[in-house]
Amino acid sequence: MELLDQQLGVHAEAWRNWIRQAEADADERTDRPSSDLVEENRRLLRETPTGSTMDSAVAPSTPAVLADLPGTAGLTTVTVTDSPRTRSA
């Protein structure tokens, strides 16, 4: 394997990662996601508006919900916005 590493100029760790990923794609290991799942997650991240979360969908109704719960008198809500995340793909 070392000779092949040298001939192709590929580091042994890269080979190991490629083999592990191929095994995950073939459902032979469960400790890492398949390439299809990774691509689906990336697609969903691209399609999701920046700062959009389930919390932002629920946040407008939070004061009304708190008002109906016992022991929540005097509580206030704070709006928190997410900053755009940067990811290296």
Short mmCIF file of the C-alpha atoms (twelve columns), coordinates in Angstrom:
data_MODEL
# 
_entry.id   MODEL 
# 
loop_
_atom_site.group_PDB 
_atom_site.id 
_atom_site.type_symbol 
_atom_site.label_atom_id 
_atom_site.label_alt_id 
_atom_site.label_comp_id 
_atom_site.label_asym_id 
_atom_site.label_seq_id 
_atom_site.Cartn_x 
_atom_site.Cartn_y 
_atom_site.Cartn_z 
_atom_site.pdbx_PDB_model_num 
ATOM 1  C CA . MET A 1  0.000   0.000  0.000  1 
ATOM 2  C CA . GLU A 2  2.871   2.375  0.737  1 
ATOM 3  C CA . LEU A 3  4.230   1.953  -2.791 1 
ATOM 4  C CA . LEU A 4  0.805   2.793  -4.208 1 
ATOM 5  C CA . ASP A 5  0.650   5.845  -1.902 1 
ATOM 6  C CA . GLN A 6  3.963   7.076  -3.292 1 
ATOM 7  C CA . GLN A 7  3.137   6.330  -6.931 1 
ATOM 8  C CA . LEU A 8  -0.200  8.132  -6.808 1 
ATOM 9  C CA . GLY A 9  0.865   10.827 -4.379 1 
ATOM 10 C CA . VAL A 10 -2.006  10.057 -2.004 1 
ATOM 11 C CA . HIS A 11 -1.500  10.086 1.739  1 
ATOM 12 C CA . ALA A 12 -2.317  6.888  3.637  1 
ATOM 13 C CA . GLU A 13 -4.911  8.738  5.746  1 
ATOM 14 C CA . ALA A 14 -6.756  9.771  2.573  1 
ATOM 15 C CA . TRP A 15 -6.912  6.117  1.494  1 
ATOM 16 C CA . ARG A 16 -8.247  5.160  4.901  1 
ATOM 17 C CA . ASN A 17 -10.963 7.831  4.734  1 
ATOM 18 C CA . TRP A 18 -11.972 6.830  1.193  1 
ATOM 19 C CA . ILE A 19 -12.250 3.200  2.234  1 
ATOM 20 C CA . ARG A 20 -14.280 4.077  5.337  1 
ATOM 21 C CA . GLN A 21 -16.611 6.243  3.229  1 
ATOM 22 C CA . ALA A 22 -17.071 3.459  0.663  1 
ATOM 23 C CA . GLU A 23 -17.954 1.101  3.513  1 
ATOM 24 C CA . ALA A 24 -20.487 3.616  4.876  1 
ATOM 25 C CA . ASP A 25 -22.012 4.013  1.407  1 
ATOM 26 C CA . ALA A 26 -22.329 0.206  1.175  1 
ATOM 27 C CA . ASP A 27 -24.046 0.134  4.611  1 
ATOM 28 C CA . GLU A 28 -21.131 -1.840 6.052  1 
ATOM 29 C CA . ARG A 29 -20.510 0.671  8.852  1 
ATOM 30 C CA . THR A 30 -22.734 2.988  10.857 1 
ATOM 31 C CA . ASP A 31 -20.230 5.333  12.494 1 
ATOM 32 C CA . ARG A 32 -20.375 7.858  9.660  1 
ATOM 33 C CA . PRO A 33 -23.114 9.070  7.303  1 
ATOM 34 C CA . SER A 34 -23.368 7.837  3.732  1 
ATOM 35 C CA . SER A 35 -22.460 10.179 0.880  1 
ATOM 36 C CA . ASP A 36 -26.149 10.355 -0.083 1 
ATOM 37 C CA . LEU A 37 -27.104 11.530 3.400  1 
ATOM 38 C CA . VAL A 38 -24.321 14.135 3.444  1 
ATOM 39 C CA . GLU A 39 -25.441 15.476 0.057  1 
ATOM 40 C CA . GLU A 40 -29.088 15.585 1.172  1 
ATOM 41 C CA . ASN A 41 -28.098 17.560 4.290  1 
ATOM 42 C CA . ARG A 42 -26.103 20.011 2.160  1 
ATOM 43 C CA . ARG A 43 -29.064 20.436 -0.200 1 
ATOM 44 C CA . LEU A 44 -31.395 21.115 2.711  1 
ATOM 45 C CA . LEU A 45 -28.956 23.654 4.176  1 
ATOM 46 C CA . ARG A 46 -28.832 25.483 0.827  1 
ATOM 47 C CA . GLU A 47 -32.649 25.539 0.615  1 
ATOM 48 C CA . THR A 48 -33.213 26.720 4.196  1 
ATOM 49 C CA . PRO A 49 -33.345 30.505 4.529  1 
ATOM 50 C CA . THR A 50 -30.574 31.994 6.661  1 
ATOM 51 C CA . GLY A 51 -31.614 32.267 10.282 1 
ATOM 52 C CA . SER A 52 -34.692 30.125 9.752  1 
ATOM 53 C CA . THR A 53 -35.201 27.658 12.577 1 
ATOM 54 C CA . MET A 54 -38.100 25.975 14.298 1 
ATOM 55 C CA . ASP A 55 -37.597 28.453 17.139 1 
ATOM 56 C CA . SER A 56 -38.346 31.369 14.822 1 
ATOM 57 C CA . ALA A 57 -41.621 29.717 13.813 1 
ATOM 58 C CA . VAL A 58 -42.629 29.225 17.463 1 
ATOM 59 C CA . ALA A 59 -41.241 32.485 18.868 1 
ATOM 60 C CA . PRO A 60 -44.220 34.745 18.002 1 
ATOM 61 C CA . SER A 61 -46.570 32.552 20.039 1 
ATOM 62 C CA . THR A 62 -44.233 32.187 23.026 1 
ATOM 63 C CA . PRO A 63 -45.686 35.045 25.130 1 
ATOM 64 C CA . ALA A 64 -49.206 33.649 24.711 1 
ATOM 65 C CA . VAL A 65 -48.049 30.171 25.681 1 
ATOM 66 C CA . LEU A 66 -46.171 31.486 28.733 1 
ATOM 67 C CA . ALA A 67 -49.226 33.416 29.876 1 
ATOM 68 C CA . ASP A 68 -51.206 30.167 30.053 1 
ATOM 69 C CA . LEU A 69 -48.624 28.242 32.077 1 
ATOM 70 C CA . PRO A 70 -48.754 28.268 35.881 1 
ATOM 71 C CA . GLY A 71 -45.757 29.897 37.544 1 
ATOM 72 C CA . THR A 72 -44.732 31.955 34.523 1 
ATOM 73 C CA . ALA A 73 -46.161 35.303 35.605 1 
ATOM 74 C CA . GLY A 74 -43.659 38.086 35.081 1 
ATOM 75 C CA . LEU A 75 -41.441 36.133 32.689 1 
ATOM 76 C CA . THR A 76 -40.333 37.935 29.581 1 
ATOM 77 C CA . THR A 77 -39.128 36.550 26.306 1 
ATOM 78 C CA . VAL A 78 -35.982 37.455 24.467 1 
ATOM 79 C CA . THR A 79 -35.657 37.275 20.714 1 
ATOM 80 C CA . VAL A 80 -32.430 35.722 19.536 1 
ATOM 81 C CA . THR A 81 -31.418 35.698 15.905 1 
ATOM 82 C CA . ASP A 82 -28.906 33.328 14.425 1 
ATOM 83 C CA . SER A 83 -25.949 34.757 12.602 1 
ATOM 84 C CA . PRO A 84 -25.223 33.163 9.215  1 
ATOM 85 C CA . ARG A 85 -23.055 30.108 9.558  1 
ATOM 86 C CA . THR A 86 -20.077 29.545 7.391  1 
ATOM 87 C CA . ARG A 87 -19.270 25.990 6.395  1 
ATOM 88 C CA . SER A 88 -16.399 24.618 4.466  1 
ATOM 89 C CA . ALA A 89 -17.646 21.971 2.107  1 
# 
